Amino acid sequence: MNELTEMHQLNTDDQIALRRFRNTLRLAGGGYIVFGIWSIMKFLMMITMQQKYMEMMFDLSDTMADTGMNATVGDIIFIIVISLFVVGIHLWIGLGAVRYAQGSGGKRSHLVLAILGVIITIVQLPLYFYDPVQKIIQDVDMTTIASIMVDITLIFLFFDMIISTIQIDKLIRSTAVTDTDTATDKG
Amino acid sequence: MQEDFHYYATYCAAFIAGYTHDESLDIAYSAQFVDLCSRTVLVKLKAPVTAATTQLQLELMDARTDIIGIQDITRIWASFHFLPRDLYAYKEKRPKKYMNKYRLICGPNGDLVKKTVELAKDRPLQSIGIAMHVLADTWAHMNFAGTPSLVINNASNFCELIQTEIADGNGTVSGDETASYEEIPLTFRHSPSAPDDLDGHLYTNSLLQRDETSIMNLGHGRAGHLPDYSFIRYRYMPAWDDYRLTEKDNPSDYYRAFTQMVYAMRYLHGDLESFEVDRYDQDTVAPYEDRIRGILIKRQLVANDDWKAFGEELSGEEIPGFDLDRYQDEYMSASDDDRDDTFIGGFVQGAIAHKTMVSNEIFESGNKLAGFVQKL
């Protein structure tokens, strides 16, 4: 059938690749925002169910009590602040990725944080098996395995984000690829 | 497609092809009845439910989406509304499960269109109406499949193409390829009860459901009613096409559907010896081309009035509105032995024959999505 517009220019290999990477980045960004829920759950489980972290928090509470602040209020404030920080990081990275994928955000701050994120996630994987402070090998149970698998998924997600961002940037710069198809259905 | 094309335009095509007013009415009624002959109606009539040619929204809400349910849904929708273009299509590096769905993608001028028209030869007018519905829908519903599938039927990146000027300057409305187009992004909302806002480019589509076999991913739900509006030209990205954009020129496609219907019905009327795909009776339709194209490009939700007026001018007779109950008393009051001789009885026979043919072809191609179907 005859083309109404110059469709062949919209379906070059570079244009197709650009759409593919934008879609991947958008999904990765959205996925990382949802991962924020997991991060908060992990944090809450850590401070409420692991003795050493509970003690750390009580020490902090005691410090706050010395200043006259109620210990329970201190605990709650501590939890809220950390949770907001975790959510904030996830939103910053995730929304940044989604905006970049949609072509509406020029900055790539999410890329730097994603690189940091993947490094931190990889580095902390061995800590599931070995505690360097107490120098003991940790017990690995089913919950630990589940956490490890989730973190591995997160690593893949970060790599998706990083590679997609770099490829999008490369495709836009290297050819005269116009941003004609960032218009999406809002539904 | 909607009632404007399945009922009124089919009447016009039948009359132009040489059928009488009454014959054209029977053909048109049958073509439109395909969109309404659900299990609910058949149960009410005490007719065979295997003749169902559609499923109501309430029926779909209760439909199972396990393999049995999927086969039931596919038998109906792939047979009557999304006739597959190529049951032996090939796409590299795809598993069988994906290819089964990919091969159900609808499109015009496939082998099944020829079989559909030939099946209606020397059969009652109801079978012709069913064949015309199926043929017309291959043009409107192309690039979607009659089976629930996110990876096939999902679509995004919609924008409407509004013709801004005709390059040849002669004012023709033929969708000349040298015309220029303005691209306007479309917005979808999820409000089935609200009519589409044509001026605001605000349309309704089905909710995005990431479950592969969700009912929301059946047919062209993700594109809303866009395929059924004859006036619209748009660009979008179907999920199955690996991030390629596709253009849909409905005025042009609908005109081809009309001329192909005339060609098919001239064959079924006995004026032509054979029916071949990708052939259109442009000559017979030529005197009416401007009138038809004018109806097709008119920006309106439903074009019933325009097609009706055209049909009545053609025949000089009044075309009654479509009445779902018209032939029901005749069927229900007939004895068991005489039911096949009633109008709905003829439709039921034609629907079963067509569904069996298509489902058998799908089965014979090695695709189990329409179930195990033996040839009649």
Coordinates of C-alpha atoms in Angstrom, one line a residue:
Chain A
M1 CA 0.0 0.0 0.0
N2 CA 1.1 3.6 -0.7
E3 CA 2.7 5.5 2.2
L4 CA 0.8 8.5 3.4
T5 CA 3.9 10.0 4.9
E6 CA 7.5 9.1 4.5
M7 CA 7.2 6.0 6.6
H8 CA 10.4 4.5 5.3
Q9 CA 12.3 7.3 7.0
L10 CA 10.6 6.4 10.3
N11 CA 11.4 2.7 10.0
T12 CA 15.1 2.8 9.4
D13 CA 17.3 0.5 11.5
D14 CA 18.3 3.4 13.8
Q15 CA 14.8 4.6 14.3
I16 CA 13.7 1.1 15.2
A17 CA 16.6 0.6 17.6
L18 CA 15.9 4.0 19.2
R19 CA 12.3 2.9 19.9
R20 CA 13.4 -0.4 21.3
F21 CA 15.9 1.2 23.7
R22 CA 13.5 3.9 24.7
N23 CA 10.9 1.2 25.6
T24 CA 13.5 -0.8 27.5
L25 CA 14.6 2.3 29.5
R26 CA 11.0 3.3 30.3
L27 CA 10.3 -0.2 31.6
A28 CA 13.6 -0.3 33.6
G29 CA 12.8 3.1 35.1
G30 CA 9.3 2.1 36.1
G31 CA 10.6 -1.2 37.4
Y32 CA 13.1 0.6 39.6
I33 CA 10.4 2.8 41.1
V34 CA 8.5 -0.4 42.0
F35 CA 11.7 -1.8 43.5
G36 CA 11.5 1.0 46.0
I37 CA 8.8 -0.9 47.8
W38 CA 11.1 -3.9 48.1
S39 CA 13.9 -1.7 49.4
I40 CA 11.8 -0.2 52.1
M41 CA 10.5 -3.6 53.1
K42 CA 14.1 -4.9 53.3
F43 CA 15.1 -1.9 55.4
L44 CA 12.2 -2.4 57.8
M45 CA 12.9 -6.1 58.1
M46 CA 16.6 -5.4 58.7
I47 CA 16.1 -3.0 61.5
T48 CA 13.3 -4.9 63.2
M49 CA 14.5 -8.4 62.9
Q50 CA 18.2 -8.3 63.0
Q51 CA 19.6 -7.8 66.5
K52 CA 22.7 -5.8 65.7
Y53 CA 20.7 -3.2 63.7
M54 CA 18.1 -3.0 66.5
E55 CA 20.9 -2.3 68.9
M56 CA 22.4 0.4 66.6
M57 CA 19.0 2.0 66.5
F58 CA 18.5 1.9 70.3
D59 CA 21.9 3.5 70.7
L60 CA 20.7 6.2 68.4
S61 CA 17.5 6.5 70.3
D62 CA 19.4 6.8 73.5
T63 CA 21.4 9.6 72.0
M64 CA 18.2 11.3 71.1
A65 CA 16.8 10.7 74.6
D66 CA 19.8 12.5 76.0
T67 CA 18.7 15.5 74.1
G68 CA 15.3 15.2 75.7
M69 CA 13.6 13.6 72.7
N70 CA 11.3 10.7 73.3
A71 CA 13.0 7.4 72.2
T72 CA 10.0 6.1 70.4
V73 CA 9.5 9.3 68.5
G74 CA 13.2 9.1 67.6
D75 CA 12.8 5.6 66.3
I76 CA 9.8 6.7 64.2
I77 CA 11.6 9.8 62.8
F78 CA 14.6 7.7 62.0
I79 CA 12.5 5.1 60.1
I80 CA 10.5 7.8 58.2
V81 CA 13.6 9.7 57.2
I82 CA 15.4 6.7 55.9
S83 CA 12.3 5.4 54.1
L84 CA 11.8 8.8 52.4
F85 CA 15.4 8.8 51.4
V86 CA 15.1 5.3 49.9
V87 CA 11.9 6.3 48.1
G88 CA 13.5 9.5 46.9
I89 CA 16.4 7.8 45.4
H90 CA 14.2 5.3 43.6
L91 CA 12.0 8.0 42.3
W92 CA 14.9 10.2 41.2
I93 CA 16.5 7.4 39.2
G94 CA 13.3 5.8 38.0
L95 CA 11.6 9.0 36.9
G96 CA 14.7 10.3 35.4
A97 CA 15.0 7.2 33.3
V98 CA 11.4 7.3 32.3
R99 CA 11.6 11.0 31.3
Y100 CA 14.8 10.4 29.4
A101 CA 13.1 7.6 27.5
Q102 CA 10.2 9.8 26.6
G103 CA 12.5 12.4 25.3
S104 CA 11.2 15.0 27.8
G105 CA 14.2 15.1 30.1
G106 CA 17.6 16.1 28.8
K107 CA 19.7 15.3 31.9
R108 CA 21.2 11.8 32.5
S109 CA 21.6 12.0 36.2
H110 CA 19.9 8.7 36.5
L111 CA 22.8 7.2 34.6
V112 CA 25.4 8.2 37.2
L113 CA 23.2 6.9 40.0
A114 CA 22.4 3.7 38.1
I115 CA 26.1 3.0 37.7
L116 CA 26.6 3.7 41.4
G117 CA 23.7 1.5 42.2
V118 CA 24.9 -1.5 40.2
I119 CA 28.4 -1.2 41.8
I120 CA 26.9 -1.1 45.3
T121 CA 24.5 -4.0 44.6
I122 CA 27.3 -6.2 43.2
V123 CA 29.7 -5.3 46.0
Q124 CA 27.2 -6.0 48.7
L125 CA 26.2 -9.4 47.3
P126 CA 29.0 -11.3 49.2
L127 CA 27.7 -9.8 52.4
Y128 CA 24.8 -12.2 52.3
F129 CA 27.4 -15.0 52.9
Y130 CA 30.1 -13.4 55.0
D131 CA 30.0 -10.7 57.7
P132 CA 33.4 -8.9 57.5
V133 CA 32.8 -7.1 60.8
Q134 CA 32.3 -10.1 62.9
K135 CA 34.3 -12.3 60.5
I136 CA 31.7 -15.1 60.4
I137 CA 30.0 -16.9 57.6
Q138 CA 26.3 -16.1 57.6
D139 CA 23.6 -18.7 57.6
V140 CA 21.9 -18.8 54.2
D141 CA 18.3 -19.6 54.4
M142 CA 15.4 -19.4 51.9
T143 CA 14.8 -15.7 52.7
T144 CA 18.4 -14.9 52.0
I145 CA 18.3 -16.7 48.7
A146 CA 15.2 -14.8 47.8
S147 CA 16.9 -11.5 48.6
I148 CA 19.9 -12.5 46.5
M149 CA 17.7 -13.3 43.5
V150 CA 15.9 -10.0 43.8
D151 CA 19.2 -8.2 44.0
I152 CA 20.5 -10.1 40.9
T153 CA 17.3 -9.0 39.1
L154 CA 18.1 -5.4 40.2
I155 CA 21.6 -5.7 38.7
F156 CA 20.0 -6.7 35.4
L157 CA 17.7 -3.8 35.6
F158 CA 20.5 -1.4 36.2
F159 CA 22.4 -2.8 33.3
D160 CA 19.4 -2.4 31.1
M161 CA 19.1 1.2 32.2
I162 CA 22.7 2.0 31.6
I163 CA 23.0 0.3 28.2
S164 CA 19.7 1.8 27.0
T165 CA 20.7 5.3 28.0
I166 CA 24.1 5.0 26.3
Q167 CA 22.6 3.6 23.2
I168 CA 19.8 6.2 23.0
D169 CA 22.4 8.9 23.4
K170 CA 24.6 7.3 20.7
L171 CA 21.7 6.9 18.2
I172 CA 20.5 10.5 18.6
R173 CA 24.0 11.9 18.2
S174 CA 25.5 9.7 15.5
T175 CA 22.7 10.0 12.9
A176 CA 20.1 12.6 12.0
V177 CA 17.5 10.6 13.9
T178 CA 14.6 12.9 14.6
D179 CA 12.5 12.6 17.7
T180 CA 9.3 12.2 15.8
D181 CA 7.8 9.3 17.7
T182 CA 8.0 10.4 21.3
A183 CA 4.3 11.1 21.1
T184 CA 2.7 8.3 22.9
D185 CA -0.9 7.4 23.7
K186 CA -1.6 8.5 27.2
G187 CA -3.6 5.5 28.2
Chain B
M1 CA -16.5 -2.1 11.1
Q2 CA -19.8 -0.7 12.3
E3 CA -23.5 -0.9 11.2
D4 CA -22.9 1.9 8.7
F5 CA -20.7 -0.3 6.6
H6 CA -21.9 -3.8 7.4
Y7 CA -25.5 -3.0 6.9
Y8 CA -26.0 0.0 4.7
A9 CA -22.8 0.0 2.7
T10 CA -23.2 -3.8 2.1
Y11 CA -26.7 -3.1 0.9
C12 CA -25.3 -0.6 -1.6
A13 CA -22.6 -2.9 -2.7
A14 CA -25.1 -5.8 -3.2
F15 CA -27.4 -3.6 -5.2
I16 CA -24.6 -2.3 -7.4
A17 CA -23.4 -5.9 -7.9
G18 CA -26.8 -6.8 -9.4
Y19 CA -29.0 -8.0 -6.5
T20 CA -32.6 -6.8 -6.1
H21 CA -33.6 -4.6 -3.3
D22 CA -35.0 -7.5 -1.3
E23 CA -32.0 -9.6 -1.9
S24 CA -29.7 -6.8 -1.0
L25 CA -31.6 -6.3 2.3
D26 CA -31.2 -10.0 3.2
I27 CA -27.5 -9.9 2.4
A28 CA -27.1 -6.6 4.4
Y29 CA -29.1 -8.0 7.3
S30 CA -27.0 -11.1 7.5
A31 CA -23.8 -9.1 7.3
Q32 CA -24.8 -6.9 10.2
F33 CA -26.3 -9.9 12.2
V34 CA -22.8 -11.3 12.4
D35 CA -22.0 -8.6 14.9
L36 CA -25.0 -9.4 17.0
C37 CA -25.5 -13.2 16.9
S38 CA -24.2 -14.1 20.3
R39 CA -24.8 -17.1 22.5
T40 CA -27.3 -15.1 24.5
V41 CA -29.4 -14.4 21.4
L42 CA -29.1 -18.1 20.2
V43 CA -30.1 -19.4 23.6
K44 CA -33.1 -17.2 23.5
L45 CA -34.0 -18.5 20.1
K46 CA -33.3 -22.1 21.1
A47 CA -30.8 -22.2 18.2
P48 CA -27.5 -24.1 18.1
V49 CA -25.0 -22.1 20.2
T50 CA -22.2 -23.3 18.0
A51 CA -23.5 -20.8 15.4
A52 CA -22.4 -17.9 17.6
T53 CA -20.6 -15.3 15.4
T54 CA -19.8 -12.9 18.2
Q55 CA -19.5 -12.5 21.9
L56 CA -21.1 -9.8 24.0
Q57 CA -19.0 -7.8 26.4
L58 CA -20.8 -9.6 29.3
E59 CA -20.0 -12.9 27.8
L60 CA -16.4 -12.0 27.3
M61 CA -16.2 -10.9 31.0
D62 CA -17.2 -14.4 32.0
A63 CA -15.1 -16.2 29.4
R64 CA -12.4 -18.5 30.6
T65 CA -8.9 -17.7 29.3
D66 CA -7.5 -21.2 29.8
I67 CA -6.7 -23.2 26.6
I68 CA -10.4 -24.3 26.2
G69 CA -11.6 -20.8 26.6
I70 CA -9.0 -19.4 24.3
Q71 CA -10.0 -21.9 21.6
D72 CA -13.6 -21.0 22.0
I73 CA -12.9 -17.2 21.7
T74 CA -10.5 -17.7 18.8
R75 CA -13.0 -19.9 16.8
I76 CA -15.5 -17.0 16.9
W77 CA -13.3 -14.0 16.5
A78 CA -10.8 -15.4 14.0
S79 CA -13.6 -16.8 11.8
F80 CA -15.9 -13.8 11.6
H81 CA -14.0 -10.7 12.5
F82 CA -10.3 -11.2 12.2
L83 CA -9.8 -13.6 9.3
P84 CA -6.2 -14.6 9.3
R85 CA -4.2 -13.4 6.3
D86 CA -1.5 -16.1 6.2
L87 CA -1.7 -19.3 8.3
Y88 CA 1.8 -20.3 7.2
A89 CA 3.6 -17.0 7.8
Y90 CA 7.2 -17.2 9.0
K91 CA 9.1 -15.1 11.4
E92 CA 12.6 -16.1 12.5
K93 CA 13.7 -16.9 16.0
R94 CA 10.2 -17.2 17.4
P95 CA 8.9 -20.2 19.3
K96 CA 5.8 -22.1 18.2
K97 CA 3.7 -20.6 20.8
Y98 CA 4.3 -17.1 19.5
M99 CA 4.0 -18.2 15.8
N100 CA 0.6 -19.7 16.5
K101 CA -0.7 -16.3 17.4
Y102 CA 1.3 -14.4 14.8
R103 CA -0.2 -16.5 12.1
L104 CA -3.7 -15.4 13.2
I105 CA -3.0 -11.8 12.3
C106 CA -5.8 -10.5 10.1
G107 CA -5.4 -8.9 6.7
P108 CA -7.0 -8.7 3.3
N109 CA -6.4 -10.9 0.3
G110 CA -5.3 -14.0 2.1
D111 CA -6.2 -17.5 1.0
L112 CA -9.0 -17.7 3.5
V113 CA -10.8 -14.8 1.9
K114 CA -11.0 -16.7 -1.3
K115 CA -12.2 -19.8 0.5
T116 CA -14.8 -17.7 2.4
V117 CA -16.3 -16.2 -0.8
E118 CA -16.2 -19.6 -2.6
L119 CA -17.9 -21.2 0.3
A120 CA -20.9 -18.9 -0.1
K121 CA -21.4 -19.8 -3.8
D122 CA -24.7 -21.4 -4.5
R123 CA -25.7 -20.9 -0.9
P124 CA -28.5 -18.8 0.5
L125 CA -28.2 -15.0 0.7
Q126 CA -27.4 -15.3 4.4
S127 CA -24.1 -17.0 3.6
I128 CA -23.3 -14.2 1.2
G129 CA -24.0 -11.7 4.0
I130 CA -21.7 -13.6 6.3
A131 CA -19.0 -13.7 3.7
M132 CA -19.2 -9.9 3.0
H133 CA -18.9 -9.2 6.7
V134 CA -15.8 -11.3 7.0
L135 CA -14.3 -9.8 3.8
A136 CA -15.0 -6.2 4.9
D137 CA -13.5 -6.8 8.3
T138 CA -10.2 -8.1 6.8
W139 CA -9.7 -4.5 5.6
A140 CA -10.7 -2.7 8.8
H141 CA -9.2 -5.0 11.3
M142 CA -5.9 -5.8 9.5
N143 CA -2.8 -6.1 11.7
F144 CA -4.8 -7.5 14.7
A145 CA -5.5 -11.1 15.6
G146 CA -8.8 -12.7 16.7
T147 CA -7.2 -14.3 19.8
P148 CA -6.3 -12.7 23.1
S149 CA -2.6 -11.8 23.0
L150 CA -0.7 -8.9 24.4
V151 CA 2.4 -9.6 22.3
I152 CA 0.4 -9.5 19.1
N153 CA -2.5 -7.1 19.7
N154 CA -0.9 -4.4 22.0
A155 CA -0.4 -1.1 20.2
S156 CA 1.1 2.3 21.1
N157 CA 2.5 5.5 19.7
F158 CA -0.8 6.6 18.1
C159 CA -1.1 9.7 16.1
E160 CA -3.7 10.8 13.7
L161 CA -2.8 12.0 10.2
I162 CA -4.9 14.9 9.1
Q163 CA -4.8 15.8 5.5
T164 CA -3.7 19.4 5.2
E165 CA -3.6 19.9 1.4
I166 CA -3.9 18.0 -1.8
A167 CA -0.8 18.4 -3.8
D168 CA -2.5 18.1 -7.2
G169 CA -4.8 20.9 -6.2
N170 CA -7.8 19.5 -8.0
G171 CA -9.8 19.0 -4.8
T172 CA -10.1 15.3 -5.1
V173 CA -10.6 13.4 -1.9
S174 CA -9.0 10.2 -3.0
G175 CA -6.3 10.1 -0.4
D176 CA -3.7 11.0 -3.1
E177 CA -0.3 10.0 -1.9
T178 CA 1.2 13.3 -2.8
A179 CA -1.0 15.1 -0.2
S180 CA 0.6 16.4 3.0
Y181 CA -0.5 15.4 6.5
E182 CA -0.4 17.0 9.9
E183 CA 0.4 14.6 12.7
I184 CA -1.7 14.9 15.8
P185 CA -1.0 12.7 18.9
L186 CA -4.0 10.8 20.0
T187 CA -5.0 10.5 23.6
F188 CA -6.8 7.4 24.9
R189 CA -9.0 7.2 28.0
H190 CA -10.8 4.2 29.6
S191 CA -14.4 5.3 29.5
P192 CA -16.5 2.9 27.5
S193 CA -19.7 4.8 28.0
A194 CA -18.4 8.1 26.8
P195 CA -18.4 8.7 23.0
D196 CA -15.1 9.4 21.3
D197 CA -14.3 13.0 21.0
L198 CA -13.3 13.5 17.3
D199 CA -12.5 17.2 17.6
G200 CA -10.4 16.8 20.7
H201 CA -8.7 13.6 19.4
L202 CA -9.8 11.8 22.6
Y203 CA -10.7 8.1 22.1
T204 CA -11.5 5.1 24.3
N205 CA -9.5 1.9 24.2
S206 CA -9.2 -1.2 26.4
L207 CA -7.2 -1.1 29.6
L208 CA -3.6 -2.2 29.3
Q209 CA -3.5 -5.7 30.9
R210 CA -0.1 -7.2 31.1
D211 CA -1.5 -10.7 31.3
E212 CA -0.8 -12.2 27.8
T213 CA -4.3 -13.8 27.4
S214 CA -6.4 -11.1 29.0
I215 CA -9.7 -10.4 27.2
M216 CA -8.5 -6.8 27.0
N217 CA -5.9 -8.0 24.5
L218 CA -8.4 -9.4 22.1
G219 CA -8.6 -8.0 18.6
H220 CA -8.2 -4.3 18.2
G221 CA -9.3 -3.3 21.7
R222 CA -6.0 -1.5 22.3
A223 CA -6.7 0.7 19.3
G224 CA -10.3 1.4 20.5
H225 CA -12.7 2.1 17.6
L226 CA -10.1 3.6 15.3
P227 CA -10.2 0.7 12.9
D228 CA -14.0 1.1 12.6
Y229 CA -14.0 4.7 11.6
S230 CA -13.9 5.1 7.9
F231 CA -12.6 8.7 7.9
I232 CA -9.5 8.2 10.0
R233 CA -5.9 7.9 9.0
Y234 CA -3.4 7.2 11.7
R235 CA 0.0 5.8 12.5
Y236 CA 0.8 3.4 15.3
M237 CA 3.2 0.8 16.5
P238 CA 1.7 -2.8 16.7
A239 CA 3.4 -5.0 19.2
W240 CA 4.1 -7.8 16.7
D241 CA 6.0 -5.6 14.3
D242 CA 9.3 -5.2 16.2
Y243 CA 9.1 -1.5 16.9
R244 CA 8.1 -0.6 13.3
L245 CA 5.5 2.1 12.8
T246 CA 2.5 1.3 10.6
E247 CA 0.1 3.6 8.8
K248 CA -3.6 2.9 8.4
D249 CA -5.5 4.7 5.7
N250 CA -9.1 3.9 6.4
P251 CA -10.7 5.9 3.6
S252 CA -8.6 4.0 1.1
D253 CA -9.0 0.6 2.7
Y254 CA -12.7 1.0 3.1
Y255 CA -13.1 2.0 -0.6
R256 CA -11.1 -1.1 -1.6
A257 CA -13.3 -3.2 0.7
F258 CA -16.3 -1.8 -1.0
T259 CA -15.1 -2.5 -4.5
Q260 CA -13.9 -5.9 -3.5
M261 CA -17.3 -6.7 -2.1
V262 CA -18.9 -5.7 -5.4
Y263 CA -16.5 -7.9 -7.2
A264 CA -17.2 -10.8 -4.8
M265 CA -20.9 -10.4 -5.1
R266 CA -20.9 -10.2 -8.9
Y267 CA -19.1 -13.6 -8.7
L268 CA -21.6 -15.0 -6.3
H269 CA -24.5 -13.6 -8.4
G270 CA -23.1 -15.6 -11.3
D271 CA -21.8 -12.7 -13.4
L272 CA -18.2 -13.7 -13.1
E273 CA -16.6 -17.2 -13.4
S274 CA -14.2 -17.0 -10.5
F275 CA -13.2 -14.9 -7.5
E276 CA -9.5 -14.1 -7.1
V277 CA -7.9 -12.1 -4.3
D278 CA -6.5 -8.6 -4.8
R279 CA -9.0 -7.8 -7.5
Y280 CA -11.5 -4.9 -7.2
D281 CA -14.5 -4.0 -9.4
Q282 CA -13.4 -0.4 -9.9
D283 CA -15.3 0.0 -13.2
T284 CA -18.7 -1.0 -11.9
V285 CA -18.3 1.3 -8.8
A286 CA -16.7 4.2 -10.8
P287 CA -19.9 6.2 -11.3
Y288 CA -20.4 6.3 -7.6
E289 CA -16.8 6.8 -6.6
D290 CA -16.9 10.4 -5.5
R291 CA -20.1 9.9 -3.6
I292 CA -18.7 6.9 -1.7
R293 CA -15.4 8.5 -1.0
G294 CA -17.2 11.6 0.3
I295 CA -19.1 9.4 2.8
L296 CA -15.9 7.6 3.8
I297 CA -13.9 10.7 4.6
K298 CA -16.7 12.6 6.4
R299 CA -15.6 13.0 10.0
Q300 CA -18.5 11.4 12.0
L301 CA -18.9 8.6 14.5
V302 CA -21.5 6.8 12.5
A303 CA -22.3 7.2 8.8
N304 CA -25.6 5.4 8.8
D305 CA -27.6 8.3 7.4
D306 CA -25.2 9.0 4.5
W307 CA -25.0 5.4 3.5
K308 CA -28.8 4.9 3.8
A309 CA -29.4 8.0 1.7
F310 CA -27.0 6.6 -1.0
G311 CA -28.6 3.2 -0.9
E312 CA -32.1 4.6 -1.2
E313 CA -31.0 6.7 -4.2
L314 CA -29.6 3.6 -5.8
S315 CA -32.6 1.4 -5.5
G316 CA -35.4 4.0 -5.2
E317 CA -36.7 1.9 -2.2
E318 CA -36.7 2.6 1.5
I319 CA -34.1 0.8 3.5
P320 CA -35.5 -0.1 6.9
G321 CA -33.3 0.3 10.0
F322 CA -31.7 -2.8 11.3
D323 CA -34.0 -4.7 13.6
L324 CA -32.5 -7.5 15.6
D325 CA -35.9 -9.0 16.3
R326 CA -37.2 -9.0 12.8
Y327 CA -36.8 -12.7 12.0
Q328 CA -36.9 -14.1 15.5
D329 CA -40.6 -14.9 15.7
E330 CA -40.4 -16.8 12.5
Y331 CA -37.6 -19.0 13.8
M332 CA -39.1 -19.6 17.2
S333 CA -42.5 -20.5 15.9
A334 CA -41.3 -22.9 13.2
S335 CA -41.2 -26.6 13.9
D336 CA -37.9 -28.4 14.4
D337 CA -38.1 -29.7 10.8
D338 CA -38.8 -26.3 9.3
R339 CA -36.3 -24.2 11.2
D340 CA -33.5 -24.6 8.7
D341 CA -35.8 -23.0 6.1
T342 CA -36.3 -19.8 8.1
F343 CA -34.1 -16.8 7.6
I344 CA -32.3 -17.3 10.9
G345 CA -32.1 -21.0 10.2
G346 CA -30.3 -20.2 6.9
F347 CA -28.0 -17.8 8.8
V348 CA -27.2 -20.5 11.4
Q349 CA -26.3 -23.0 8.7
G350 CA -24.1 -20.5 7.0
A351 CA -22.4 -19.5 10.2
I352 CA -21.6 -23.1 11.2
A353 CA -20.3 -23.9 7.8
H354 CA -18.0 -20.8 7.7
K355 CA -16.8 -21.3 11.3
T356 CA -16.0 -24.9 10.6
M357 CA -14.1 -24.1 7.4
V358 CA -11.9 -21.4 9.0
S359 CA -11.3 -23.4 12.2
N360 CA -10.4 -26.5 10.2
E361 CA -8.0 -24.5 8.1
I362 CA -6.3 -23.2 11.3
F363 CA -6.2 -26.7 12.7
E364 CA -4.8 -28.2 9.5
S365 CA -2.0 -25.6 9.6
G366 CA -0.8 -27.1 12.8
N367 CA -2.2 -24.4 15.0
K368 CA -4.3 -25.6 18.0
L369 CA -5.6 -22.2 19.0
A370 CA -8.9 -22.8 17.3
G371 CA -9.1 -26.3 18.8
F372 CA -9.6 -29.7 17.0
V373 CA -12.1 -29.1 14.2
Q374 CA -13.0 -31.7 11.6
K375 CA -14.0 -30.7 8.1
L376 CA -17.7 -31.0 7.4

